[in-house]
CSV table of C-alpha atoms in Angstrom, one decimal:
chain,number,residue,atom,x,y,z
A,3,MET,CA,-84.0,92.4,-171.8
A,4,GLN,CA,-84.3,88.7,-170.3
A,5,ALA,CA,-82.9,87.2,-173.1
A,6,PRO,CA,-79.3,88.3,-173.2
A,7,ILE,CA,-79.4,88.2,-169.3
A,8,ARG,CA,-79.9,84.5,-169.7
A,9,THR,CA,-77.8,83.8,-172.6
A,10,LEU,CA,-74.7,85.9,-170.9
A,11,ALA,CA,-75.5,83.4,-167.7
A,12,ILE,CA,-75.5,80.5,-170.0
A,13,GLY,CA,-72.1,81.6,-171.1
A,14,THR,CA,-70.5,82.2,-167.8
A,15,SER,CA,-71.6,78.7,-166.9
A,16,ILE,CA,-70.0,77.2,-170.2
A,17,GLY,CA,-66.9,79.3,-169.7
A,18,ALA,CA,-66.7,78.4,-166.1
A,19,ALA,CA,-67.3,74.5,-167.1
A,20,LEU,CA,-64.5,74.9,-169.4
A,21,ALA,CA,-62.3,76.6,-167.1
A,22,VAL,CA,-62.0,73.9,-164.9
A,23,PRO,CA,-59.8,71.5,-166.5
A,24,VAL,CA,-57.3,74.5,-167.2
A,25,LEU,CA,-57.5,75.4,-163.5
A,26,ALA,CA,-56.4,71.9,-163.0
A,27,ALA,CA,-53.1,71.8,-164.6
A,28,ALA,CA,-50.6,74.1,-162.8
A,29,PRO,CA,-49.2,76.8,-164.8
A,30,ALA,CA,-46.3,75.9,-166.6
A,31,THR,CA,-44.8,79.2,-167.6
A,32,MET,CA,-43.9,82.3,-166.1
A,33,ASP,CA,-44.6,85.9,-168.4
A,34,VAL,CA,-42.4,88.6,-166.9
A,35,THR,CA,-43.2,92.2,-168.6
A,36,VAL,CA,-41.0,94.5,-168.3
A,37,ASN,CA,-40.8,98.0,-169.2
A,38,ILE,CA,-37.5,99.9,-170.3
A,39,PRO,CA,-38.4,103.6,-169.5
A,40,ARG,CA,-37.5,105.9,-172.4
A,41,LEU,CA,-35.4,108.6,-170.9
A,42,LYS,CA,-34.4,112.5,-172.4
A,43,VAL,CA,-30.7,112.2,-171.9
A,44,ALA,CA,-27.9,113.5,-173.8
A,45,GLU,CA,-26.3,109.8,-174.7
A,46,TYR,CA,-28.7,107.1,-174.5
A,47,HIS,CA,-27.6,103.3,-174.7
A,48,LYS,CA,-29.9,100.6,-174.2
A,49,PRO,CA,-29.4,98.9,-170.9
A,50,TYR,CA,-27.7,96.0,-170.1
A,51,VAL,CA,-30.5,93.7,-168.2
A,52,ALA,CA,-30.0,90.7,-166.2
A,53,PHE,CA,-32.7,88.2,-164.3
A,54,TRP,CA,-31.9,85.9,-162.1
A,55,VAL,CA,-34.1,83.3,-159.9
A,56,GLU,CA,-32.9,83.5,-156.0
A,57,LYS,CA,-34.5,80.5,-153.3
A,58,ALA,CA,-33.0,80.7,-149.3
A,59,GLY,CA,-30.3,78.3,-149.4
A,60,ALA,CA,-30.0,77.5,-153.3
A,61,LYS,CA,-27.7,79.2,-155.6
A,62,PRO,CA,-28.8,82.1,-157.5
A,63,LYS,CA,-29.8,81.2,-161.3
A,64,THR,CA,-29.5,83.6,-164.2
A,65,VAL,CA,-32.8,82.9,-166.4
A,66,ALA,CA,-31.7,85.6,-169.1
A,67,VAL,CA,-29.3,88.5,-169.5
A,68,TRP,CA,-29.8,91.3,-172.1
A,69,TYR,CA,-26.6,92.3,-173.5
A,70,ASP,CA,-24.2,93.9,-176.6
A,71,HIS,CA,-23.7,90.0,-177.7
A,72,ASP,CA,-22.9,90.6,-181.0
A,73,MET,CA,-20.4,93.4,-181.0
A,74,LYS,CA,-16.8,92.0,-182.6
A,75,ALA,CA,-14.5,89.9,-180.4
A,76,ASN,CA,-17.5,89.5,-177.6
A,77,GLU,CA,-16.6,92.9,-176.3
A,78,GLY,CA,-20.1,93.5,-175.2
A,79,THR,CA,-19.0,91.4,-172.0
A,80,LYS,CA,-17.0,94.1,-170.8
A,81,TRP,CA,-19.7,95.9,-169.4
A,82,LEU,CA,-21.4,93.0,-167.5
A,83,ARG,CA,-19.7,93.6,-164.2
A,84,ASP,CA,-21.7,97.0,-164.2
A,85,VAL,CA,-24.9,94.8,-163.6
A,86,ARG,CA,-23.2,94.5,-160.2
A,87,GLN,CA,-25.2,92.3,-158.1
A,88,TRP,CA,-26.1,90.2,-160.7
A,89,TRP,CA,-22.3,89.9,-161.7
A,90,ARG,CA,-21.8,89.2,-158.0
A,91,VAL,CA,-24.2,86.5,-157.4
A,92,SER,CA,-24.5,84.9,-160.9
A,93,GLY,CA,-22.7,86.4,-163.4
A,94,ARG,CA,-19.4,86.1,-162.6
A,95,THR,CA,-19.3,82.1,-162.9
A,96,LEU,CA,-20.7,81.9,-166.4
A,97,THR,CA,-19.2,82.1,-169.9
A,98,PHE,CA,-20.3,84.0,-172.4
A,99,PRO,CA,-22.1,83.9,-174.6
A,100,ALA,CA,-24.3,81.9,-172.4
A,101,ASN,CA,-26.6,79.4,-174.1
A,102,GLY,CA,-30.1,79.9,-173.4
A,103,ILE,CA,-29.8,82.8,-171.7
A,104,THR,CA,-27.9,85.6,-173.9
A,105,GLY,CA,-30.3,88.0,-175.5
A,106,ALA,CA,-29.6,91.3,-177.4
A,107,THR,CA,-30.7,94.4,-175.5
A,108,ARG,CA,-33.8,95.8,-175.9
A,109,ALA,CA,-35.0,99.5,-177.1
A,110,PRO,CA,-37.4,101.5,-174.5
A,111,GLY,CA,-40.8,100.0,-174.3
A,112,THR,CA,-42.5,96.9,-173.0
A,113,HIS,CA,-41.4,93.6,-173.7
A,114,ARG,CA,-42.6,90.2,-172.6
A,115,ILE,CA,-40.3,87.3,-172.0
A,116,SER,CA,-41.6,83.9,-170.9
A,117,PHE,CA,-39.9,81.3,-168.4
A,118,SER,CA,-40.7,77.5,-168.3
A,119,ARG,CA,-40.6,75.9,-165.0
A,120,ALA,CA,-37.0,74.5,-165.3
A,121,GLN,CA,-35.8,77.4,-166.9
A,122,LEU,CA,-36.6,79.0,-163.9
A,123,GLY,CA,-35.0,76.3,-161.7
A,124,ALA,CA,-37.8,76.3,-159.8
A,125,THR,CA,-38.2,72.2,-159.4
A,126,ALA,CA,-38.7,72.4,-156.0
A,127,PRO,CA,-41.8,73.9,-154.3
A,128,GLY,CA,-41.4,76.6,-152.6
A,129,GLU,CA,-41.0,80.6,-152.3
A,130,TYR,CA,-38.4,82.4,-155.0
A,131,VAL,CA,-37.6,85.6,-156.1
A,132,LEU,CA,-37.3,86.7,-159.4
A,133,VAL,CA,-34.7,89.9,-159.5
A,134,ILE,CA,-34.2,92.2,-162.6
A,135,GLU,CA,-31.5,94.7,-162.9
A,136,ALA,CA,-30.6,96.9,-165.4
A,137,SER,CA,-27.5,99.3,-165.5
A,138,ARG,CA,-27.0,101.5,-168.6
A,139,GLU,CA,-24.0,102.9,-170.0
A,140,VAL,CA,-23.1,106.6,-168.5
A,141,GLY,CA,-26.7,105.9,-166.8
A,142,GLY,CA,-27.5,104.6,-163.4
A,143,ARG,CA,-28.7,101.0,-162.3
A,144,GLU,CA,-32.0,99.7,-160.9
A,145,LEU,CA,-32.9,96.4,-159.1
A,146,LEU,CA,-36.4,95.1,-158.8
A,147,ARG,CA,-37.6,92.0,-156.7
A,148,ILE,CA,-40.3,89.9,-157.3
A,149,PRO,CA,-41.2,87.3,-154.9
A,150,PHE,CA,-43.2,84.3,-156.5
A,151,SER,CA,-44.2,80.5,-155.2
A,152,TRP,CA,-44.0,77.6,-157.2
A,153,PRO,CA,-46.5,75.7,-157.6
A,154,ALA,CA,-47.9,78.8,-158.8
A,155,ARG,CA,-51.5,79.0,-158.4
A,156,ALA,CA,-53.6,80.5,-161.9
A,157,GLY,CA,-54.1,83.8,-161.5
A,158,ALA,CA,-51.5,84.7,-159.0
A,159,GLY,CA,-48.4,87.2,-159.7
A,160,GLY,CA,-46.4,90.0,-158.7
A,161,LYS,CA,-45.1,93.3,-159.7
A,162,ALA,CA,-43.1,96.3,-159.1
A,163,ALA,CA,-42.0,99.7,-160.3
A,164,GLY,CA,-38.6,101.3,-160.9
A,165,LYS,CA,-38.0,104.7,-160.7
A,166,THR,CA,-35.0,105.4,-163.1
A,167,GLU,CA,-33.7,102.7,-165.0
A,168,LEU,CA,-36.9,100.1,-165.1
A,169,GLY,CA,-40.6,100.8,-165.5
A,170,ALA,CA,-43.1,98.6,-164.2
A,171,VAL,CA,-42.6,94.9,-164.0
A,172,SER,CA,-45.2,92.2,-163.8
A,173,VAL,CA,-45.1,88.4,-163.1
A,174,SER,CA,-47.9,86.3,-163.8
A,175,PHE,CA,-48.2,82.4,-164.9
A,176,ARG,CA,-50.4,80.5,-167.3
B,14,MET,CA,38.5,106.4,-150.8
B,15,LYS,CA,36.4,103.4,-149.8
B,16,LYS,CA,36.0,105.0,-146.1
B,17,GLN,CA,34.7,108.2,-147.5
B,18,PHE,CA,32.0,106.3,-149.6
B,19,TRP,CA,30.7,104.3,-146.7
B,20,GLY,CA,30.4,107.9,-144.5
B,21,LEU,CA,28.7,109.5,-147.3
B,22,ALA,CA,26.1,106.6,-147.7
B,23,ALA,CA,25.6,106.3,-143.9
B,24,THR,CA,24.5,110.2,-144.1
B,25,ALA,CA,21.9,109.1,-147.2
B,26,VAL,CA,20.6,106.6,-144.7
B,27,LEU,CA,20.0,108.6,-141.9
B,28,ALA,CA,18.6,111.6,-143.7
B,29,ALA,CA,16.0,108.7,-145.5
B,30,MET,CA,15.8,107.1,-141.9
B,31,VAL,CA,14.5,110.9,-140.7
B,32,ALA,CA,12.2,111.4,-143.5
B,33,VAL,CA,9.8,108.7,-143.4
B,34,PRO,CA,8.4,108.6,-140.0
B,35,ALA,CA,8.5,112.4,-140.0
B,36,SER,CA,6.2,112.5,-143.0
B,37,ALA,CA,2.6,111.5,-143.5
B,38,HIS,CA,3.4,110.4,-147.2
B,39,ARG,CA,1.8,107.2,-148.3
B,40,GLN,CA,2.6,105.1,-151.0
B,41,TRP,CA,-0.1,103.5,-153.1
B,42,MET,CA,-0.7,101.9,-156.4
B,43,LEU,CA,-4.5,102.6,-157.7
B,44,PRO,CA,-6.3,100.5,-160.6
B,45,SER,CA,-8.6,101.5,-162.9
B,46,SER,CA,-11.0,98.8,-162.2
B,47,THR,CA,-10.8,95.7,-159.7
B,48,VAL,CA,-13.9,93.9,-160.5
B,49,LEU,CA,-13.8,93.1,-164.5
B,50,SER,CA,-15.9,91.1,-167.1
B,51,GLY,CA,-14.8,90.7,-170.8
B,52,ASP,CA,-12.6,88.5,-172.8
B,53,ASP,CA,-10.0,91.1,-173.8
B,54,VAL,CA,-9.4,92.8,-170.3
B,55,TRP,CA,-6.5,95.3,-169.5
B,56,VAL,CA,-6.1,97.1,-166.2
B,57,THR,CA,-3.9,100.5,-166.2
B,58,VAL,CA,-2.8,101.4,-163.0
B,59,ASP,CA,-1.6,104.9,-160.9
B,60,ALA,CA,1.3,104.3,-158.7
B,61,ALA,CA,2.5,107.4,-156.2
B,62,VAL,CA,3.7,108.5,-153.0
B,63,SER,CA,2.0,111.4,-151.5
B,64,ASN,CA,-0.1,113.0,-148.8
B,65,ASP,CA,-3.3,113.2,-149.9
B,66,LEU,CA,-5.3,109.5,-151.4
B,67,PHE,CA,-5.5,109.3,-154.5
B,68,TYR,CA,-3.7,112.2,-155.5
B,69,PHE,CA,-0.4,112.4,-157.1
B,70,GLU,CA,1.2,115.3,-156.1
B,71,HIS,CA,4.4,114.6,-154.2
B,72,GLN,CA,6.9,112.1,-155.8
B,73,PRO,CA,6.0,108.8,-158.4
B,74,LEU,CA,6.4,105.3,-156.9
B,75,ARG,CA,9.3,103.8,-158.7
B,76,LEU,CA,8.6,100.7,-160.7
B,77,ASP,CA,11.6,98.6,-160.4
B,78,ALA,CA,10.0,96.4,-158.0
B,79,VAL,CA,6.4,95.9,-159.4
B,80,LYS,CA,5.5,92.6,-160.9
B,81,ALA,CA,2.7,91.0,-161.7
B,82,TRP,CA,1.5,87.5,-161.3
B,83,ALA,CA,-1.8,85.7,-163.4
B,84,PRO,CA,-4.3,83.6,-161.5
B,85,ASP,CA,-2.0,80.5,-162.2
B,86,GLY,CA,1.0,81.9,-160.4
B,87,SER,CA,3.2,82.9,-163.6
B,88,GLU,CA,4.3,86.1,-163.8
B,89,ALA,CA,3.3,88.6,-166.0
B,90,PRO,CA,4.8,91.5,-167.8
B,91,ILE,CA,3.8,95.2,-166.8
B,92,GLU,CA,3.4,97.0,-170.0
B,93,ASN,CA,3.3,100.5,-171.3
B,94,LYS,CA,5.6,101.9,-167.9
B,95,ALA,CA,6.3,105.5,-167.6
B,96,THR,CA,7.5,107.3,-164.8
B,97,GLY,CA,6.6,111.0,-164.5
B,98,ARG,CA,7.2,113.9,-161.7
B,99,TYR,CA,4.4,113.1,-159.6
B,100,ARG,CA,2.9,109.7,-160.4
B,101,SER,CA,4.2,106.3,-162.2
B,102,THR,CA,1.8,104.3,-164.6
B,103,PHE,CA,1.7,100.9,-166.0
B,104,ASP,CA,-0.7,98.5,-167.7
B,105,VAL,CA,-1.4,94.6,-167.3
B,106,HIS,CA,-3.1,92.4,-169.6
B,107,LEU,CA,-4.8,90.3,-167.8
B,108,THR,CA,-5.3,87.3,-170.6
B,109,GLN,CA,-6.3,84.7,-167.5
B,110,LYS,CA,-9.8,84.4,-165.7
B,111,GLY,CA,-9.4,84.9,-162.3
B,112,THR,CA,-7.5,86.9,-159.4
B,113,TRP,CA,-4.3,88.7,-160.7
B,114,LYS,CA,-2.2,90.3,-157.9
B,115,ILE,CA,0.2,93.2,-158.7
B,116,ALA,CA,2.6,93.8,-156.4
B,117,SER,CA,6.1,95.5,-155.5
B,118,ALA,CA,7.9,93.8,-152.3
B,119,VAL,CA,11.2,95.7,-151.1
B,120,ASP,CA,13.3,93.1,-148.5
B,121,GLY,CA,16.2,94.8,-146.8
B,122,VAL,CA,18.7,94.7,-144.4
B,123,MET,CA,19.2,97.3,-141.6
B,124,GLY,CA,21.8,97.6,-139.4
B,125,SER,CA,25.5,98.6,-138.2
B,126,TYR,CA,28.7,97.7,-136.8
B,127,ASP,CA,31.6,99.0,-135.2
B,128,LEU,CA,34.9,99.6,-137.4
B,129,GLY,CA,38.0,101.7,-136.2
B,130,GLY,CA,36.1,102.8,-133.1
B,131,LYS,CA,33.2,104.4,-134.9
B,132,THR,CA,29.6,102.6,-135.3
B,133,GLU,CA,28.7,102.7,-139.0
B,134,ARG,CA,25.1,102.0,-140.4
B,135,LEU,CA,24.6,99.4,-143.4
B,136,PRO,CA,23.6,101.5,-146.6
B,137,ARG,CA,20.4,101.3,-148.0
B,138,GLY,CA,19.9,99.1,-150.7
B,139,THR,CA,21.5,96.2,-148.5
B,140,THR,CA,19.7,92.9,-148.7
B,141,THR,CA,20.5,89.3,-147.1
B,142,ALA,CA,22.0,88.4,-150.7
B,143,ASN,CA,24.5,91.5,-150.4
B,144,LEU,CA,25.0,91.6,-146.8
B,145,ALA,CA,28.1,89.5,-147.0
B,146,GLU,CA,30.2,92.2,-148.9
B,147,ARG,CA,28.6,95.4,-147.5
B,148,ILE,CA,30.6,94.6,-144.3
B,149,PRO,CA,33.9,95.5,-144.5
B,150,ALA,CA,36.9,93.2,-143.2
B,151,GLY,CA,37.4,93.9,-139.5
B,152,ALA,CA,33.9,95.1,-138.7
B,153,THR,CA,33.1,94.3,-135.3
B,154,ASN,CA,29.7,93.8,-133.1
B,155,VAL,CA,27.7,93.6,-136.4
B,156,ARG,CA,23.8,93.7,-135.8
B,157,THR,CA,21.3,93.3,-138.5
B,158,ALA,CA,17.5,93.2,-138.8
B,159,GLU,CA,15.2,92.3,-141.7
B,160,SER,CA,13.0,94.8,-143.4
B,161,ASN,CA,10.3,93.7,-145.5
B,162,ASN,CA,7.9,96.3,-147.5
B,163,ARG,CA,4.8,94.8,-149.7
B,164,ASN,CA,2.7,97.2,-151.7
B,165,GLU,CA,0.3,95.1,-153.6
B,166,ILE,CA,-3.4,95.1,-155.4
B,167,PHE,CA,-5.6,92.7,-156.6
B,168,VAL,CA,-8.0,92.5,-159.7
B,169,THR,CA,-10.4,90.1,-160.7
B,170,VAL,CA,-11.6,89.2,-163.9
B,171,GLY,CA,-15.1,86.9,-163.8
B,172,GLU,CA,-14.9,84.8,-160.5
B,173,PRO,CA,-12.4,85.6,-157.6
B,174,THR,CA,-9.7,82.7,-156.7
B,175,ASP,CA,-7.1,82.7,-154.2
B,176,THR,CA,-4.3,80.9,-155.7
B,177,LEU,CA,-2.0,83.8,-155.3
B,178,PHE,CA,-2.4,84.0,-151.6
B,179,LYS,CA,-0.4,81.1,-150.4
B,180,PRO,CA,1.9,83.0,-148.0
B,181,THR,CA,5.7,83.2,-148.5
B,182,GLY,CA,6.3,83.7,-144.7
B,183,LYS,CA,8.3,86.8,-145.4
B,184,GLY,CA,7.2,90.4,-143.9
B,185,ILE,CA,3.6,90.9,-143.3
B,186,GLU,CA,1.1,89.4,-145.8
B,187,LEU,CA,-2.9,88.9,-146.2
B,188,VAL,CA,-4.9,85.9,-145.9
B,189,PRO,CA,-8.4,86.7,-147.4
B,190,VAL,CA,-11.3,85.6,-145.7
B,191,THR,CA,-13.3,88.0,-147.6
B,192,HIS,CA,-12.2,88.2,-150.6
B,193,PRO,CA,-10.4,91.5,-151.6
B,194,ASN,CA,-12.2,91.7,-154.8
B,195,ASP,CA,-15.8,91.0,-153.4
B,196,LEU,CA,-16.1,93.7,-150.9
B,197,PHE,CA,-19.2,95.6,-150.3
B,198,ALA,CA,-20.3,98.5,-148.5
B,199,GLY,CA,-22.0,97.8,-145.0
B,200,GLU,CA,-21.0,94.1,-145.2
B,201,THR,CA,-18.5,93.1,-142.8
B,202,ILE,CA,-15.2,92.2,-144.2
B,203,THR,CA,-12.4,89.9,-142.2
B,204,PHE,CA,-8.8,89.8,-143.1
B,205,GLN,CA,-5.9,87.6,-141.7
B,206,PHE,CA,-2.5,89.1,-141.8
B,207,LEU,CA,0.6,86.9,-141.1
B,208,LEU,CA,4.0,88.4,-140.2
B,209,ASP,CA,7.0,86.2,-141.6
B,210,GLY,CA,4.0,83.2,-141.9
B,211,LYS,CA,2.3,83.4,-138.7
B,212,PRO,CA,-0.8,84.8,-137.7
B,213,THR,CA,0.0,87.6,-135.5
B,214,ALA,CA,-2.3,89.8,-133.1
B,215,ASP,CA,-1.8,93.7,-132.2
B,216,LEU,CA,-0.8,94.6,-135.5
B,217,PRO,CA,-1.8,98.3,-136.4
B,218,ILE,CA,-3.7,98.7,-139.3
B,219,THR,CA,-5.1,102.1,-140.8
B,220,VAL,CA,-7.5,102.2,-143.5
B,221,ILE,CA,-8.4,105.8,-145.1
B,222,PRO,CA,-11.2,106.2,-147.8
B,223,GLY,CA,-9.7,108.1,-150.8
B,224,GLY,CA,-11.1,111.4,-151.8
B,225,ILE,CA,-9.1,113.2,-148.9
B,226,ARG,CA,-9.1,116.5,-150.7
B,227,TYR,CA,-13.1,117.0,-151.0
B,228,ARG,CA,-13.7,116.6,-146.8
B,229,ASP,CA,-12.9,118.0,-144.3
B,230,GLN,CA,-12.1,114.7,-142.0
B,231,LEU,CA,-9.3,112.6,-142.9
B,232,GLY,CA,-12.0,109.6,-142.1
B,233,GLN,CA,-9.0,107.5,-140.7
B,234,ILE,CA,-10.4,104.1,-139.4
B,235,ASP,CA,-7.3,102.6,-136.7
B,236,THR,CA,-7.7,99.4,-135.4
B,237,ARG,CA,-5.4,96.2,-134.6
B,238,THR,CA,-5.3,92.7,-135.4
B,239,GLY,CA,-6.8,90.3,-132.8
B,240,VAL,CA,-7.1,86.9,-132.0
B,241,ASP,CA,-5.2,84.8,-134.9
B,242,GLY,CA,-4.1,88.2,-136.6
B,243,LYS,CA,-7.7,88.9,-137.8
B,244,VAL,CA,-9.3,92.0,-138.1
B,245,GLU,CA,-13.5,92.8,-139.0
B,246,LEU,CA,-13.9,96.3,-140.8
B,247,THR,CA,-17.5,97.5,-142.1
B,248,LEU,CA,-17.3,100.5,-144.5
B,249,PRO,CA,-20.1,102.5,-144.7
B,250,GLU,CA,-19.5,104.3,-148.2
B,251,ALA,CA,-18.1,102.6,-151.4
B,252,GLY,CA,-15.3,103.8,-152.9
B,253,MET,CA,-11.4,103.4,-152.9
B,254,TYR,CA,-9.7,102.7,-149.7
B,255,TRP,CA,-6.3,102.6,-148.6
B,256,LEU,CA,-5.2,99.9,-146.2
B,257,ASN,CA,-1.7,99.8,-144.6
B,258,VAL,CA,-0.4,97.4,-141.6
B,259,THR,CA,2.9,97.9,-139.9
B,260,THR,CA,4.8,96.5,-137.1
B,261,PRO,CA,4.1,98.5,-134.1
B,262,GLN,CA,6.6,101.5,-133.3
B,263,VAL,CA,8.0,101.8,-129.9
B,264,GLU,CA,7.5,104.9,-127.8
B,265,GLY,CA,9.8,107.7,-129.0
B,266,GLU,CA,10.6,106.3,-132.3
B,267,GLY,CA,10.1,108.7,-135.5
B,268,GLU,CA,10.9,111.8,-133.1
B,269,GLY,CA,14.4,112.4,-134.5
B,270,PRO,CA,17.1,110.2,-135.8
B,271,PRO,CA,18.0,107.2,-133.8
B,272,PRO,CA,21.2,106.9,-131.6
B,273,ALA,CA,23.9,105.2,-134.2
B,274,ASP,CA,24.3,102.2,-131.7
B,275,ALA,CA,20.8,101.6,-131.0
B,276,PRO,CA,20.2,97.9,-132.2
B,277,PRO,CA,18.2,98.0,-135.4
B,278,ARG,CA,14.8,96.7,-135.2
B,279,ARG,CA,12.5,94.1,-137.3
B,280,ARG,CA,10.4,96.0,-139.8
B,281,ALA,CA,7.7,95.0,-142.0
B,282,SER,CA,4.6,97.1,-143.8
B,283,TYR,CA,1.7,96.1,-146.3
B,284,VAL,CA,-0.3,98.5,-148.3
B,285,THR,CA,-3.2,97.4,-150.2
B,286,THR,CA,-5.7,99.5,-152.5
B,287,LEU,CA,-9.5,98.0,-151.7
B,288,GLU,CA,-12.6,99.0,-153.7
B,289,VAL,CA,-15.8,98.8,-151.7
B,290,LEU,CA,-18.7,98.5,-154.2
B,291,ALA,CA,-22.1,99.9,-153.3
B,292,PRO,CA,-24.9,97.4,-152.5
């Protein structure tokens, strides 16, 4: 019984020693995990989902929007306004498809999407909010907010859970 | 022959003048959407005169004077026009990004003159352009007043713009402090109203939420423009609202036909439909 414990202790100390330089480098990436719930409805369409970052006193910045971007004649843009808070704060000033932020709609399930600090527009240190809004054709709409600080500490994060159009949503840094 | 024509016309005008203030008929245009996204965007509009909002149950709104303007100020066609028993309908192809205006502005002249010992009223459809030819030779004591009735709605593709809000200086006009296509329930909406180009206090404003048929109370909001012609509104529920601004009525007006020799009064009215979104 003694030997394994000692081994474990040594392992831990090595791990801690190795972790020091990793901790010293500030996290550079935000990972966002989004669950899109499977809904039992007669007519299901994958939701349009917008992700944007708000900071007091700054213009909201869209970091991703999932919509029917590949329909002919850009027809999928017709329903972007139904993601209505996003449309108001940011969407309506963009042209589509928007470079670097446009993505396809996602099926029910858990999806991970990552953003660099530059993508988030979090260049200045401070308090930010990641807002995620989902709107589904012939369905509902839901909006979740997760506050975060930048520079982020390793291990920092946040989560929120939707009730209808969004499931569990979490943010972590690496 | 000529005299008979004038007599008939005057009777028609009197009948019309009695009918208008005595009824609660409201004219309106209802767009299919006011906030739009996309690249090939159309809006369809119902237009009617009715008691309830926004149900067509009385008369169609005549489309003769309805026009559309693109955000760059150019006039755009009204397409697929149709006028039915209870409503008119038409489409506008929104080929530019920004705020579009769809409006019917009817300007007229009301008035009277004396001829052959009798007071006659100017016929309906008299305008500043045809006023001279409608006053017969020998008429004396000509008294006129202008009337301007504006019914307009706004729809926005993408980002709201304010290029179409330059006042013409005629009748009642809306100057947005809050853009009419950026309205949310629970937020304070500020509008300014001009009468003949000037901010005017004490203009009566009526706001009624649509959907009257399915509730017991009208839910009417009555207010007046304040200093600088400005008014603040906070609408608690999302939905379509009818807004009306008129020049104030004098006491007793609308309770029967005015005496033939009553001096004509300056009249102006403004109607718009506002869409308030859920926050």
